[in-house]
XYZ file of C-alpha atoms in Angstrom:
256
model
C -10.300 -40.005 10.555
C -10.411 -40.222 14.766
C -11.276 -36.891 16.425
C -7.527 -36.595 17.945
C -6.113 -36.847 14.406
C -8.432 -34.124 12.764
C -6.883 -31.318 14.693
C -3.350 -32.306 13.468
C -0.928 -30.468 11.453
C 2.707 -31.279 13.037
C 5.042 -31.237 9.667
C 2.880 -28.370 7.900
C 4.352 -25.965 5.987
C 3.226 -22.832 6.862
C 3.178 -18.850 5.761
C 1.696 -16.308 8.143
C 2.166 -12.650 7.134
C 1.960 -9.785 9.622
C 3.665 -12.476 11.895
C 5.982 -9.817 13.879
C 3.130 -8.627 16.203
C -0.456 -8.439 16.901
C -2.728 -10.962 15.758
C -0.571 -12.379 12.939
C 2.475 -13.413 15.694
C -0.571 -15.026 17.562
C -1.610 -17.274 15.058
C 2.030 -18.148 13.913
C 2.741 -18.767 17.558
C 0.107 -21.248 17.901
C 0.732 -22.775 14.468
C 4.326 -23.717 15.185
C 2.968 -24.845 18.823
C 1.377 -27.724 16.891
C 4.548 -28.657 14.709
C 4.181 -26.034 11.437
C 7.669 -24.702 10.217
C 6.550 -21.096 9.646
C 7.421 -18.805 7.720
C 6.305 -15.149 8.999
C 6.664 -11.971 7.032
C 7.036 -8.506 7.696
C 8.263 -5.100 6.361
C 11.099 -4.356 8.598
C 14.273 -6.315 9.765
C 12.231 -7.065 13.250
C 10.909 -9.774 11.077
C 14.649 -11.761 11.138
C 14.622 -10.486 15.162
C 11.162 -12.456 15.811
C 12.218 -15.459 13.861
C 15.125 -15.959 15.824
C 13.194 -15.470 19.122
C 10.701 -18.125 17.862
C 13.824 -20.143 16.714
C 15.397 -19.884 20.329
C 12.049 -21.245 21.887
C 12.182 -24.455 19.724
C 10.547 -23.433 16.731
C 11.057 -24.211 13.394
C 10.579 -20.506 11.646
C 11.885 -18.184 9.192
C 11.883 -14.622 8.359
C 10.990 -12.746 5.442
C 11.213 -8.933 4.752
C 8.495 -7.533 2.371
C 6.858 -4.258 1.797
C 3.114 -5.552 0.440
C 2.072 -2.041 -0.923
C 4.760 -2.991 -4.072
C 3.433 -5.372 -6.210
C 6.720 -6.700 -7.359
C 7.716 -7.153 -3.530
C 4.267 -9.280 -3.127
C 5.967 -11.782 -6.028
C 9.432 -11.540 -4.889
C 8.180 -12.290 -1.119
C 6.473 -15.544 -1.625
C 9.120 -16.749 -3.875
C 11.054 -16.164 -0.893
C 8.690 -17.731 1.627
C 8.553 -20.620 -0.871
C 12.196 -21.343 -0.915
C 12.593 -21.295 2.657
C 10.065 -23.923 2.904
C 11.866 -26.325 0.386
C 9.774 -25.316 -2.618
C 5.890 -26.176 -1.056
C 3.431 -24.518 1.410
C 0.134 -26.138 2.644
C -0.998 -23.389 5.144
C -1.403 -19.776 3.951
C -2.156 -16.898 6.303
C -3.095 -13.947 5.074
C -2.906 -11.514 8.198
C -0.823 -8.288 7.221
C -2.578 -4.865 6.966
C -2.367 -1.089 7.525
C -4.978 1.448 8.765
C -5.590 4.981 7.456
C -7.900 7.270 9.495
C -9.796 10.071 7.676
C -13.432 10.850 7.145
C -14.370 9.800 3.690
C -14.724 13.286 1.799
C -11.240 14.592 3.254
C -9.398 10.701 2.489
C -6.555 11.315 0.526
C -6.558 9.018 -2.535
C -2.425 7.910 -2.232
C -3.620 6.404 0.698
C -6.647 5.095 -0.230
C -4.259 3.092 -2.775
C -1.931 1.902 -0.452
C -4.028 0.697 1.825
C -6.289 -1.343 -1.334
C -2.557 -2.509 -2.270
C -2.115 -3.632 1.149
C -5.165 -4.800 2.196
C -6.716 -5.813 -1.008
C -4.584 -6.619 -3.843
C -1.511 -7.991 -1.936
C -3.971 -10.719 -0.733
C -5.102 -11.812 -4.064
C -1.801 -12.632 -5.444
C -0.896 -14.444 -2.304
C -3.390 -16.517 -2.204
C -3.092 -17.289 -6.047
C 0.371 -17.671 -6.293
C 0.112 -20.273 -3.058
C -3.169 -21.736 -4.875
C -0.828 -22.750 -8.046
C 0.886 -24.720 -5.843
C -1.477 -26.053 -3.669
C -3.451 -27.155 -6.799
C -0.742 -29.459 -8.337
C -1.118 -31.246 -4.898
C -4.893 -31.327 -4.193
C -4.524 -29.918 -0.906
C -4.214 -26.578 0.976
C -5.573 -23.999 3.876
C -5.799 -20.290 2.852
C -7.252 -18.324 5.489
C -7.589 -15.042 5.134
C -8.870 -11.888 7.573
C -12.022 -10.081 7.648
C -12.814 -7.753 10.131
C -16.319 -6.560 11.813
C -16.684 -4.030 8.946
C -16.932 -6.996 6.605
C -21.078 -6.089 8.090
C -20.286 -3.029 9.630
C -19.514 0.346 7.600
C -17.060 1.592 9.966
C -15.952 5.091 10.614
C -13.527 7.040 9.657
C -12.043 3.998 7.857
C -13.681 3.905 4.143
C -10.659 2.609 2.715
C -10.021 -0.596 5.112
C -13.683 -0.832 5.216
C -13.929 -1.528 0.889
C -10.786 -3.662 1.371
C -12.255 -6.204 4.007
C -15.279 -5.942 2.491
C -13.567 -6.981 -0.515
C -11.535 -9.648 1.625
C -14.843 -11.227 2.358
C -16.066 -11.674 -0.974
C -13.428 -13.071 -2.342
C -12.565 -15.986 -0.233
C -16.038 -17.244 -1.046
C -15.347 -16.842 -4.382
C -11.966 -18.261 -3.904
C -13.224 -21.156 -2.122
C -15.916 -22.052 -4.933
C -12.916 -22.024 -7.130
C -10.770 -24.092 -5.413
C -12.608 -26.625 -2.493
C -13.868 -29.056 -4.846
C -10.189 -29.444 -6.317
C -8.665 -29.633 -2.524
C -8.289 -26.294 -1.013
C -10.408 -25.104 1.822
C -10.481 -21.302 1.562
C -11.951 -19.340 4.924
C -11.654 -16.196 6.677
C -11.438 -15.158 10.537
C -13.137 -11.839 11.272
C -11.462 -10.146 14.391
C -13.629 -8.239 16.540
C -12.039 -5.841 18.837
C -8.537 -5.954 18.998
C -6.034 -4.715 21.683
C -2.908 -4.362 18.893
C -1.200 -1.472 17.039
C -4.119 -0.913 14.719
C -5.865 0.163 17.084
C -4.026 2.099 19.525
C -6.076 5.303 18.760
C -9.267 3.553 20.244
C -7.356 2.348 22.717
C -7.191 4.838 25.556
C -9.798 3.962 28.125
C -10.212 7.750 28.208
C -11.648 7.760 25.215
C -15.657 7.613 24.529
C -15.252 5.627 21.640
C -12.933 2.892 23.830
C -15.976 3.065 26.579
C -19.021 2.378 24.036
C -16.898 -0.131 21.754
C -15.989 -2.060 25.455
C -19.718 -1.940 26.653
C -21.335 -4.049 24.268
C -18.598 -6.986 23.984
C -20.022 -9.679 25.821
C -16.951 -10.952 26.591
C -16.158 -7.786 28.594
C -12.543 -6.859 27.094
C -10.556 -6.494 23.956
C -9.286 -9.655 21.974
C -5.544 -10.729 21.561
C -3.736 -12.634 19.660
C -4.079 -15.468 21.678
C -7.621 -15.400 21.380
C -7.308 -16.242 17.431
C -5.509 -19.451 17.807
C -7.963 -21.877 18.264
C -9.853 -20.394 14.874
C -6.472 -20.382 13.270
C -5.685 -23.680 14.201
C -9.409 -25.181 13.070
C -8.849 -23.834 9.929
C -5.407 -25.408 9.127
C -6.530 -28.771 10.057
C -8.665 -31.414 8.747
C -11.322 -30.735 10.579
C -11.758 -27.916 7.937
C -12.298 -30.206 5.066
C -15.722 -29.506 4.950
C -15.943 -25.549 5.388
C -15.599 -23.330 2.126
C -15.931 -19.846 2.586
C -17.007 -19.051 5.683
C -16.448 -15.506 7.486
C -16.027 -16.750 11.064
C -15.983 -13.748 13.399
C -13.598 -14.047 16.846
C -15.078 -10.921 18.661
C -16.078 -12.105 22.144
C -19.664 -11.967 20.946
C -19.724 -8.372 19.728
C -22.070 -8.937 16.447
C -24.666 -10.907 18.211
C -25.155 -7.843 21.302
């Protein structure tokens, strides 16, 4: 294959949840910039209000309203996504998440299930519900998200912190399961991101924001922009030969 045709995916069919804002409508942006139809979920009707912006621009994209902490609504949204796309899928993004703050001995166990529902289990089925179907085909892209405390402990975070952690492990499992029968399973691990999730480290006020700031190389926060490139890599056929890698997009943060 020539290096211009590696990178593309024009005619994909494409899922990207968390696609309303942040780092998931990045990625879904720059998916349907190369020719994807997308489908992008969410939890609240501003999912249907996105897709028609992206639909306005051009776009070929749907919307889907799910609430991943209900396992039956993880089912009953990717039959959903599925239908819209005419029955198949060949790109799966995994990018929807929540974030509970509390020190570990005072975390309150509800939300230390939710956010394992969320974070954890939610991604499982997706990927092996859009696996069964990838399978019967020989070929598909699951990427899934990491995070810096796939190494890092975190703080403050112990939930999200087991839950990307167990993120991690699982798309290499996932990919020794599935690359040799077509599907390329990898991850993107976002380093320091100016979004929603982390508005509480955001205020340049803040010590944490100042130290956190310091040692990115890069000198700033990330965007969503910044993951489309990865995002894009990983969709493509230039991927055919990565299984399970954790590739961090953190403006050089682990290696300061």
């Amino acid at each position: 294959m020539k290096g211009n045709e590696l990178f593309d995916i024009e005619g994909r069919k494409a899922i990207v949840t968390g696609g309303t804002r942040g780092l998931g409508y990045g990625m879904a942006e720059g998916l349907m910039e190369c020719g994807c139809e997308v489908v992008i979920v969410g939890t609240s009707d501003k999912v249907f209000e996105t897709a028609d912006e992206f639909k306005k621009r051009g776009f070929s994209c749907h919307g889907v309203k799910a609430d991943f902490s209900v396992r039956e609504q993880v089912y009953r949204g990717f039959e959903q996504c599925i239908e819209k796309l005419g029955g198949d899928v060949d790109i799966l993004v995994n990018a929807h998440g929540i974030q509970r703050r509390h020190s570990a001995e005072e975390f309150p166990i509800a939300e230390w299930d939710e956010v394992m529902n969320v974070n954890l289990n939610s991604v499982f089925i997706l990927c092996q519900e859009a696996a069964k179907i990838m399978l019967k085909k020989g070929y598909g892209k699951i990427i899934n998200i990491a995070s810096m405390v796939s190494w890092f402990g975190g703080q403050t975070v112990p939930a999200y912190s087991a839950a990307k952690g167990g993120v991690t492990q699982m798309t290499k499992e996932m990919s020794n399961d599935w690359i040799a029968r077509g599907i390329n399973v990898n991850a993107i691990a976002p380093g320091y991101m100016a979004t929603k999730m982390n508005e509480a480290l955001l205020d340049e006020k803040n010590p944490r924001y100042q130290q956190i700031t310091e040692r990115i190389p890069a000198n700033r926060w990330g965007t969503g922009d910044d993951m489309k490139g990865c995002c894009i890599f990983l969709a493509s056929h230039a991927s055919d030969y990565l299984g399970g890698a954790i590739i961090p997009v953190d403006g050089g943060y682990l290696v300061k």
